[in-house]
Coordinates of C-alpha atoms in Angstrom, one line a residue:
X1 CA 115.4 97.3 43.9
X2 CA 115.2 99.8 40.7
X3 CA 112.1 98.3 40.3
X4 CA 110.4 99.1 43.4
X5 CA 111.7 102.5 43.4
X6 CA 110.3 103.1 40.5
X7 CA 106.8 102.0 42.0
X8 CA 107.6 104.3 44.8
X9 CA 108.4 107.1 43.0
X10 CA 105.0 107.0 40.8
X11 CA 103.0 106.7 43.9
X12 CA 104.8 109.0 46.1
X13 CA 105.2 112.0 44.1
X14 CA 101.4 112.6 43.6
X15 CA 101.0 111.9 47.8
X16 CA 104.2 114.5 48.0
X17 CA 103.0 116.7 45.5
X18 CA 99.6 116.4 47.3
X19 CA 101.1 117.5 50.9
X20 CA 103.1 120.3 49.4
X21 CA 99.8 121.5 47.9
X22 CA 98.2 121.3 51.3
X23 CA 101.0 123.3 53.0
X24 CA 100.8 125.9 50.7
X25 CA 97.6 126.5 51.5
X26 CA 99.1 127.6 55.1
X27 CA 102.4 129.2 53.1
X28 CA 100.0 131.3 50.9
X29 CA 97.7 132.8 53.6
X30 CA 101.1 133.7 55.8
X31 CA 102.8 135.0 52.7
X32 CA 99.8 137.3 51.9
X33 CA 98.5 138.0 55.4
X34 CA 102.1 139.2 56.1
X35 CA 102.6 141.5 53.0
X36 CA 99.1 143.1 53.9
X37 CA 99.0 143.2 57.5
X38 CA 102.5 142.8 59.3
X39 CA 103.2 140.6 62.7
X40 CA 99.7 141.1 64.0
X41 CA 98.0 139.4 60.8
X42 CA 101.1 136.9 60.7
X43 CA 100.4 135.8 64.7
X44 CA 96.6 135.5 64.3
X45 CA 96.6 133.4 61.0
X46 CA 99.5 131.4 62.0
X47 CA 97.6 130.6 65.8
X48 CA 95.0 129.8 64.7
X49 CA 95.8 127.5 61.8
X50 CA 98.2 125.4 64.5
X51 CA 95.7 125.1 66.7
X52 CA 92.7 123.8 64.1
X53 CA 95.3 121.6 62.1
X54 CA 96.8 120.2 65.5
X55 CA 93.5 118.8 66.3
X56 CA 92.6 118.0 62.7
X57 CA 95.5 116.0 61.8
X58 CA 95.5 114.1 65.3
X59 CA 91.7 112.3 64.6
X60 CA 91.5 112.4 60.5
X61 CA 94.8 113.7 59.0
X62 CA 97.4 111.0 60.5
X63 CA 94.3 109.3 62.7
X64 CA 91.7 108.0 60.8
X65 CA 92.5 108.4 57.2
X66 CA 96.1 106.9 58.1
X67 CA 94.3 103.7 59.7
X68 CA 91.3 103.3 56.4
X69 CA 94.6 103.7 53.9
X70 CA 96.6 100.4 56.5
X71 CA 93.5 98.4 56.4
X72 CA 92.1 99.4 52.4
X73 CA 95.3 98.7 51.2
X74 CA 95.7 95.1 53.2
X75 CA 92.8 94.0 51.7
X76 CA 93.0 94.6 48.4
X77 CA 96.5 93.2 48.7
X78 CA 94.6 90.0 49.6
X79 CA 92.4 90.6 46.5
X80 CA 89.4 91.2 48.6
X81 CA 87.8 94.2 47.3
X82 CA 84.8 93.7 49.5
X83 CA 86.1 93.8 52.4
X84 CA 88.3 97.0 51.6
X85 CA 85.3 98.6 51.1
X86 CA 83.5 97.7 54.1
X87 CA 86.4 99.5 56.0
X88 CA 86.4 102.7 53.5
X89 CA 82.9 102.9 54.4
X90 CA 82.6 102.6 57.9
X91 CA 85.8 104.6 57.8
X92 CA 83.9 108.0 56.1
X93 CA 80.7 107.1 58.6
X94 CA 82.9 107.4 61.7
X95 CA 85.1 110.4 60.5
X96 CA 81.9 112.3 59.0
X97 CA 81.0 112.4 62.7
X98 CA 84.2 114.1 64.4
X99 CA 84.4 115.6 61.6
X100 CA 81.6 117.8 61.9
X101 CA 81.5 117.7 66.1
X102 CA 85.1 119.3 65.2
X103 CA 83.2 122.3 63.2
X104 CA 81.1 122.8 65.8
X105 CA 83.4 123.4 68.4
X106 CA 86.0 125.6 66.5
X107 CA 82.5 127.6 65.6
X108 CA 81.7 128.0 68.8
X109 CA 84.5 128.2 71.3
X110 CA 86.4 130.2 68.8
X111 CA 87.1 133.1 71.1
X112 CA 87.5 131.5 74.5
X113 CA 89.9 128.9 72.2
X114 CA 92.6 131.5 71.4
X115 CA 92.2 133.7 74.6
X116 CA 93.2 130.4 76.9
X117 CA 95.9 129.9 74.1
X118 CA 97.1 133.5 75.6
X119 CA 96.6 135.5 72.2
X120 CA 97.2 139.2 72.8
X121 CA 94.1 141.2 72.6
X122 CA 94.4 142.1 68.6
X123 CA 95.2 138.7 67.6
X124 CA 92.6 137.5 69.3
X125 CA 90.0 139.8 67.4
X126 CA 91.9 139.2 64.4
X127 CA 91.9 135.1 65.0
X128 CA 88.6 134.9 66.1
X129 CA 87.5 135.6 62.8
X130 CA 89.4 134.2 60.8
X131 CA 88.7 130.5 62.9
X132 CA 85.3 131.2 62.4
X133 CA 85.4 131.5 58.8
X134 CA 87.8 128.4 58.6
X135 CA 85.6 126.1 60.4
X136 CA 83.2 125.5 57.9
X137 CA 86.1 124.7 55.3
X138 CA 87.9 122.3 58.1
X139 CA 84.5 120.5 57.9
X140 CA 85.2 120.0 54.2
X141 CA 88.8 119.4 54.6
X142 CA 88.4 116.6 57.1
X143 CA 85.7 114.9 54.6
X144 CA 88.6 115.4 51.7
X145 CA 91.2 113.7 54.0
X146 CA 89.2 110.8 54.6
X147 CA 88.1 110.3 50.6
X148 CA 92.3 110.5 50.2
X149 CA 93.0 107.9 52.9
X150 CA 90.4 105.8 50.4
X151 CA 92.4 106.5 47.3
X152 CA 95.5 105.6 48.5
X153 CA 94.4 102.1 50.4
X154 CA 93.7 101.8 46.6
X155 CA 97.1 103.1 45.0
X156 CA 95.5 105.8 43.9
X157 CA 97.6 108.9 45.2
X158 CA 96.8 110.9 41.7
X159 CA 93.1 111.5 42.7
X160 CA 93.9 113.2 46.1
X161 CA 96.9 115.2 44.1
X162 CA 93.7 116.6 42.0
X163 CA 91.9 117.5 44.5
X164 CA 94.7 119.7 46.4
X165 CA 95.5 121.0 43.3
X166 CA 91.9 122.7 42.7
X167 CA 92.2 123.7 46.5
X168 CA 95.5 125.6 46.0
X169 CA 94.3 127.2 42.7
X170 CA 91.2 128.8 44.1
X171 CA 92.8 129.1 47.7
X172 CA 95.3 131.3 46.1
X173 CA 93.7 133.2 43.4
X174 CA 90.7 134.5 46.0
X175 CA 93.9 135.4 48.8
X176 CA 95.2 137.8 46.0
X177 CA 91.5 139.0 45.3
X178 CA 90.1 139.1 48.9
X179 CA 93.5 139.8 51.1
X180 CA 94.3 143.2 48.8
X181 CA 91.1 143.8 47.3
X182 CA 91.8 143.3 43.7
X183 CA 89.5 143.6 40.4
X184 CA 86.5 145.0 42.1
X185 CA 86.5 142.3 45.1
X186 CA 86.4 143.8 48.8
X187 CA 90.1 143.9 51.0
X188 CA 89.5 141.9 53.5
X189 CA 92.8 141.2 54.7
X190 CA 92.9 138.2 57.6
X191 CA 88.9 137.6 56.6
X192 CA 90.0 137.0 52.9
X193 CA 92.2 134.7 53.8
X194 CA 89.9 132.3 55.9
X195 CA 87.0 132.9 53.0
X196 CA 89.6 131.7 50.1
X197 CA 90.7 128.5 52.6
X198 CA 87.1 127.7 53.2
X199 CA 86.1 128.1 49.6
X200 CA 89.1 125.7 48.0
X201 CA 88.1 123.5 50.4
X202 CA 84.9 123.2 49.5
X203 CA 85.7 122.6 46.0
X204 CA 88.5 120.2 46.5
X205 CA 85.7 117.7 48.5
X206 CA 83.9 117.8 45.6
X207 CA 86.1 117.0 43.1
X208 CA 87.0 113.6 45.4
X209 CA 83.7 113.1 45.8
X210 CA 82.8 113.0 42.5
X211 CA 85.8 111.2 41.4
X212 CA 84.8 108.2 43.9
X213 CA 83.1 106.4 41.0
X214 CA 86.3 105.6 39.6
X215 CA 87.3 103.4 42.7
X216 CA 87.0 99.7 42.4
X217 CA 83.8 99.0 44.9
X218 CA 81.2 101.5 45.9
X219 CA 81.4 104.0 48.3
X220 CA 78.1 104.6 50.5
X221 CA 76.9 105.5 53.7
X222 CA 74.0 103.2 53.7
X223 CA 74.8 100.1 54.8
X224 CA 74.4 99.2 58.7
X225 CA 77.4 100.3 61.5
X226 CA 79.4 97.1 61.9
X227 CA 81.0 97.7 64.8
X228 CA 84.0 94.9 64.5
X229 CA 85.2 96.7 61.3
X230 CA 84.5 100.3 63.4
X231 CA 86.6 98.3 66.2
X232 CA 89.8 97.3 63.6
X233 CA 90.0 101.1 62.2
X234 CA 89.7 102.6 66.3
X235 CA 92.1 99.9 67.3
X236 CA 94.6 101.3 64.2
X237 CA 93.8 105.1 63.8
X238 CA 94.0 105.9 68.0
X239 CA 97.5 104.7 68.2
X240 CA 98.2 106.6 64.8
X241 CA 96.2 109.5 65.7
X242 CA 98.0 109.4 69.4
X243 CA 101.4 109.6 67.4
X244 CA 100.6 112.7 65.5
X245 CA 99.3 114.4 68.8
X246 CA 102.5 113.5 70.7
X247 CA 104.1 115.6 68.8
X248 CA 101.4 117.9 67.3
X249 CA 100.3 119.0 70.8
X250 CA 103.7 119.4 72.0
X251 CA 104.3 121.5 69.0
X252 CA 101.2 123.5 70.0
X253 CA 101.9 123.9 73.5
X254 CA 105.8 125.0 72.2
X255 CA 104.0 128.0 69.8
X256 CA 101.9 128.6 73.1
X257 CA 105.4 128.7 75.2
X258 CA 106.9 131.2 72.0
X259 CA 103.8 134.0 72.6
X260 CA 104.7 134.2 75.9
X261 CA 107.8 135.8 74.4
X262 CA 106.2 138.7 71.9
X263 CA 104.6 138.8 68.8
X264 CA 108.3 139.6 67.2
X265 CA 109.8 136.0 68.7
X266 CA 106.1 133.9 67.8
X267 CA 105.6 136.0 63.9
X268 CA 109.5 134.9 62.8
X269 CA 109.2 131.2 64.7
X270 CA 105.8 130.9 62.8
X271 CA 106.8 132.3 59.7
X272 CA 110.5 129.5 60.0
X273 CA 107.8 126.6 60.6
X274 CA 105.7 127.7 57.7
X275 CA 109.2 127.6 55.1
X276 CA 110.1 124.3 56.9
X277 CA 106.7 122.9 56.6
X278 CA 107.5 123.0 53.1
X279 CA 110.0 120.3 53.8
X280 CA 108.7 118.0 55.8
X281 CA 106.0 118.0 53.5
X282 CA 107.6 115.7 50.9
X283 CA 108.7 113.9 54.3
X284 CA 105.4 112.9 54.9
X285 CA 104.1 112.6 51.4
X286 CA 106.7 109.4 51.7
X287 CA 105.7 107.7 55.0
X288 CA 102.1 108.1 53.8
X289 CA 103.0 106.3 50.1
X290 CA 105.0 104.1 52.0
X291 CA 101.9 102.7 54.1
X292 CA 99.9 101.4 51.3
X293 CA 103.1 100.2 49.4
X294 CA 103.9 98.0 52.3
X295 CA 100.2 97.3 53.6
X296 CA 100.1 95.9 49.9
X297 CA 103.3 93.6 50.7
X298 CA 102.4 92.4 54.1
X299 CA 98.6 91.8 52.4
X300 CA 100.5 89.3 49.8
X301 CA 103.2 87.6 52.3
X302 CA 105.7 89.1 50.4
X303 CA 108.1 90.3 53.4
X304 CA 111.1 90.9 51.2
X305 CA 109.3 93.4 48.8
X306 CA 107.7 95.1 52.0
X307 CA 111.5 95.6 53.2
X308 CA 112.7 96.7 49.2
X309 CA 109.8 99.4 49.8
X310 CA 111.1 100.9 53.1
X311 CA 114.4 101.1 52.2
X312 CA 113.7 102.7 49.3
X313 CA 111.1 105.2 50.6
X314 CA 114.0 106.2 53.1
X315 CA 116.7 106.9 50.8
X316 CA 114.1 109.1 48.4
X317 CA 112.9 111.0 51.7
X318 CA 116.1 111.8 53.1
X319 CA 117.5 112.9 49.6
X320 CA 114.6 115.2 49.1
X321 CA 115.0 116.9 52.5
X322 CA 118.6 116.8 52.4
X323 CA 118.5 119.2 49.4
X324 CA 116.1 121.4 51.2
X325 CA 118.6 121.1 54.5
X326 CA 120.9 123.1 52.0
X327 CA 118.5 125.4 50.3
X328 CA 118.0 126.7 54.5
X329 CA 121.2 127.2 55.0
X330 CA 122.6 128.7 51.7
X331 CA 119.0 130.9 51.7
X332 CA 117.7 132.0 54.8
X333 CA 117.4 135.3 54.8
X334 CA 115.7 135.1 51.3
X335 CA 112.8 133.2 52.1
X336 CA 112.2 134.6 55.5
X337 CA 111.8 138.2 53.8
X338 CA 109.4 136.4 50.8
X339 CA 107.5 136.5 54.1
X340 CA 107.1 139.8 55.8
X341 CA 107.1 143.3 54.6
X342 CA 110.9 144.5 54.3
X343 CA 110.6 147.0 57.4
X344 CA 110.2 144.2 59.7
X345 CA 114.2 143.6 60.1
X346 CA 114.1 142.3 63.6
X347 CA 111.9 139.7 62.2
X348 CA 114.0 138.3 59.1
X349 CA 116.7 138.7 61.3
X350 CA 115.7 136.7 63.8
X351 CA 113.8 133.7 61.2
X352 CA 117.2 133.5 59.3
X353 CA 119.0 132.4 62.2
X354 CA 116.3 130.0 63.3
X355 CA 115.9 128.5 59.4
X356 CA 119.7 128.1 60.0
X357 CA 119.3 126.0 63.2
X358 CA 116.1 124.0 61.3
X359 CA 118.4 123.1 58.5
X360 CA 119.7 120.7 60.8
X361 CA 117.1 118.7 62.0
X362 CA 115.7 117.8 58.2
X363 CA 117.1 114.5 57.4
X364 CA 116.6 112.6 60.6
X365 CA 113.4 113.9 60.3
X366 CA 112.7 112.3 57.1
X367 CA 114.0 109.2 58.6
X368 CA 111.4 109.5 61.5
X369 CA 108.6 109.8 59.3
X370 CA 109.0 107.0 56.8
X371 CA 110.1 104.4 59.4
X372 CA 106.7 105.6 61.4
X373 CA 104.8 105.1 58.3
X374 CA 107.0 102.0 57.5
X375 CA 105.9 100.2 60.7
X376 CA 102.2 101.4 60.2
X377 CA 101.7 99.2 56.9
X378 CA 103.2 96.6 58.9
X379 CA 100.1 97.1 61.4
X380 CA 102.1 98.2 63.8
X381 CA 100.9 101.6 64.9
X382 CA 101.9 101.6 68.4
X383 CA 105.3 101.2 68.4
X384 CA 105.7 104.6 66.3
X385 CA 103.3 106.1 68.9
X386 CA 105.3 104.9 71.9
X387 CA 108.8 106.4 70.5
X388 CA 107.4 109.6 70.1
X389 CA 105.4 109.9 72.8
X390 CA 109.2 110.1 74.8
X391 CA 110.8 112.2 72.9
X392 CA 107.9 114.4 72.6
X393 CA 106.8 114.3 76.3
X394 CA 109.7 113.5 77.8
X395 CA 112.8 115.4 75.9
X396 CA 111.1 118.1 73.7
X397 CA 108.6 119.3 76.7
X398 CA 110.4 119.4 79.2
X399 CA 113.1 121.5 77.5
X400 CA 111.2 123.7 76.4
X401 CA 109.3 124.7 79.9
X402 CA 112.7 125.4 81.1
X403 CA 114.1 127.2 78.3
X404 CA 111.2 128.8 76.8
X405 CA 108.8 128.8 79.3
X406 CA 110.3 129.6 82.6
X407 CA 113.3 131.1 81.7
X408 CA 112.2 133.4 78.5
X409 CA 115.2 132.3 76.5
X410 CA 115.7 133.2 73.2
X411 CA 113.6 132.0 70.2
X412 CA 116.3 130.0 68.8
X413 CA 116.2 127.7 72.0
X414 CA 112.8 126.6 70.4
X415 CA 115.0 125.5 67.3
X416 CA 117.4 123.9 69.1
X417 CA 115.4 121.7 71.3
X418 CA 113.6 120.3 68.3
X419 CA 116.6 119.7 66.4
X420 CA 117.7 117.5 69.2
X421 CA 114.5 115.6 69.7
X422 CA 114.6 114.8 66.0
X423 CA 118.0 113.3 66.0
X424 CA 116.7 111.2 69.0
X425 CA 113.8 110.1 67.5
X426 CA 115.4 109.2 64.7
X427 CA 118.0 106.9 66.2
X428 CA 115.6 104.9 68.5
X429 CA 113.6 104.3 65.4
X430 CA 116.3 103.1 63.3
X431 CA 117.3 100.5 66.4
X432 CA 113.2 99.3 67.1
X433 CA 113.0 99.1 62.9
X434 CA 115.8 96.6 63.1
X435 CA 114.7 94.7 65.9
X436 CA 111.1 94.5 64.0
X437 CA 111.9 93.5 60.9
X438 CA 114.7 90.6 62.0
X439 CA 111.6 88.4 62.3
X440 CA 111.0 88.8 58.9
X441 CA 114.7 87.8 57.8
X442 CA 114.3 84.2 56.6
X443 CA 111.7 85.6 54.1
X444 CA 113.7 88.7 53.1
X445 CA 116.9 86.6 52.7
X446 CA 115.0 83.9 50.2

């Protein structure tokens, strides 16, 4: 067992490193945006960010890329290099297109996107523009995510970590430069941000791009469409992808809910889900290793090191978030006011008592994730998809129209509800986990 957490540990912390990178990206621009331009700036970065990376992370993020990392790493756990990149490339062919039908549409529809997500009239002007801006680097960042699902079907997670390294270091250095103005540059505020985002982006497809010739086959968009290998990454990725927006859209249609009740309630709810995202972060950095570790397994026949792997990618998850469950609750009001300008006291107020409730929820979220990601490299992507479908759609939902929607309660309802979904979701995973993995007992137990 030391030994495979070992192996886990070098290939998780570059993909957890990586995902923290990535949410910084988000924690930087509200940090910044905040300091320069108050709950307004907060509201119109933070909508539209949710509503781009909701979409985003549904058909690349934890769709596509998810299914070319299952089906890359199987085969070169059967030592068939050929085959793995027959799926990387049709993989990049298919996701090229969403990904740029995506850029057009959050081009486009910009406007009429945040006015039917009910964005008060200056965060609308303010969002517009920034989603604008953004959509060119979400082009970008969809191409970088499915280069990364590559890598890591390849035990690679050190490339990707690269990449969102470079992102973060330009992201952040032009926010400072183009959010305030600094050394000459023009203040730009909620514009800066979005240029800075796009930018990174830009360069962090590049650098995995150019990095590609280091990967054991050859990655290339001219050979013909085979449509059976098109068929095995659609038949993975839209149960995967269906997963993340059982919960992503719920989330979305929550943060909708949460405008309806001000721009004070939605700045500290989205400033709470920007610190947690920190945490979850690692959470998912884990489920993702934990695909290609046990894709690997499943690829060689070895069921008992595929069950070594999940075990020990849960213990290491829920450790990691644990220690962040305490950092929320011994630090709230701390990291809420790294957030927002110190006059805003309604608004740290009000996060610290939500980062409180959040707290809470961490570890059985950890537990959620990994087990999803667990039952992924299995092949298994619809069973994940299934169990939170019903706790998204049919517990998390449901309270939250009453509570939220119809009857305007508080914003620490919204923290609440999700803590309890959480919990949920994380039992009736544990039990299905069980129940899936007892066919593989006589193997495990030789």
């Amino acid at each position: 067992m030391l030994k495979q957490l070992k192996e886990i540990i070098s290939l998780a912390i570059p993909a957890v490193a990586e995902m923290i990178l990535y949410m910084l990206i988000w924690v930087f621009d509200t940090l910044m945006v905040g300091k320069a331009g108050g709950q307004i700036g907060v509201s119109a970065v933070g909508l539209s960010s949710e509503i781009m990376y909701t979409f985003i992370n549904i058909l690349i993020g934890m769709g596509l890329a998810i299914s070319i990392t299952s089906l890359v790493a199987r085969s070169m756990g059967e030592n068939n290099s050929k085959k793995a990149q027959e799926f990387a490339n049709q993989g990049i062919k298919l996701g090229l297109f969403i990904a740029f039908f995506m850029f057009l549409i959050f081009f486009i529809f910009s406007k009429t996107i945040l006015k039917s997500a009910g964005a008060e009239v200056e965060v609308l002007n303010l969002g517009k523009k920034y989603m604008r801006i953004c959509s060119v680097g979400m082009f970008f960042n969809m191409c970088s995510n499915l280069l990364s699902g590559v890598y890591r079907g390849c035990k690679d997670t050190k490339t990707p970590l690269l990449g969102a390294f470079i992102l973060n270091v330009i992201n952040i250095s032009f926010d400072y430069l183009l959010i305030f103005g600094k050394f000459g540059f023009p203040k730009l505020g909620v514009e800066g941000a979005a240029y800075a985002t796009t930018l990174g982006n830009i360069f962090c497809f590049l650098i995995l791009l150019y990095k590609s010739r280091k990967l054991p086959f050859k990655l290339s968009l001219k050979n013909k469409i085979n449509f059976k290998e098109i068929k095995d990454l659609i038949n993975l990725a839209v149960p995967s992808g269906l997963q993340e927006g059982a919960f992503s859209i719920v989330r979305l249609l929550g943060a909708l809910m949460v405008m309806r009740l001000g721009s004070l309630a939605f700045s500290a709810n989205q400033i709470v889900i920007t610190i947690e995202s920190i945490s979850f972060m690692p959470g998912w950095g884990f489920a993702i290793s934990s695909v290609a570790l046990v894709g690997h397994s499943m690829g060689e026949k070895n069921y008992k090191k595929a069950e070594e792997y999940a075990k020990g990618s849960l213990l290491l998850a829920s450790l990691v978030m644990g220690f962040f469950s305490i950092v929320f609750l011994v630090f709230p009001h701390h990291l809420v006011g790294l957030f927002i300008k110190k006059s805003e006291v309604d608004v740290i107020r009000l996060g610290t008592i939500c980062l409180m409730i959040g707290a809470i929820q961490q570890v059985p979220m950890a537990i959620s994730m990994v087990l999803g990601g667990v039952l992924k490299g299995y092949g298994d992507s619809k069973l994940p998809f299934k169990i939170t479908l019903f706790t998204n759609w049919g517990i998390r939902l449901p309270l939250m129209i009453y509570f939220i929607y119809l009857n305007k309660m508080p914003i620490t309802y919204f923290w609440v509800i999700t803590t309890i979904q959480w919990s949920l979701e994380c039992i009736i995973l544990i039990i299905f986990y069980k129940r899936k993995t007892s066919k593989f007992k006589k193997y495990i137990e030789v």
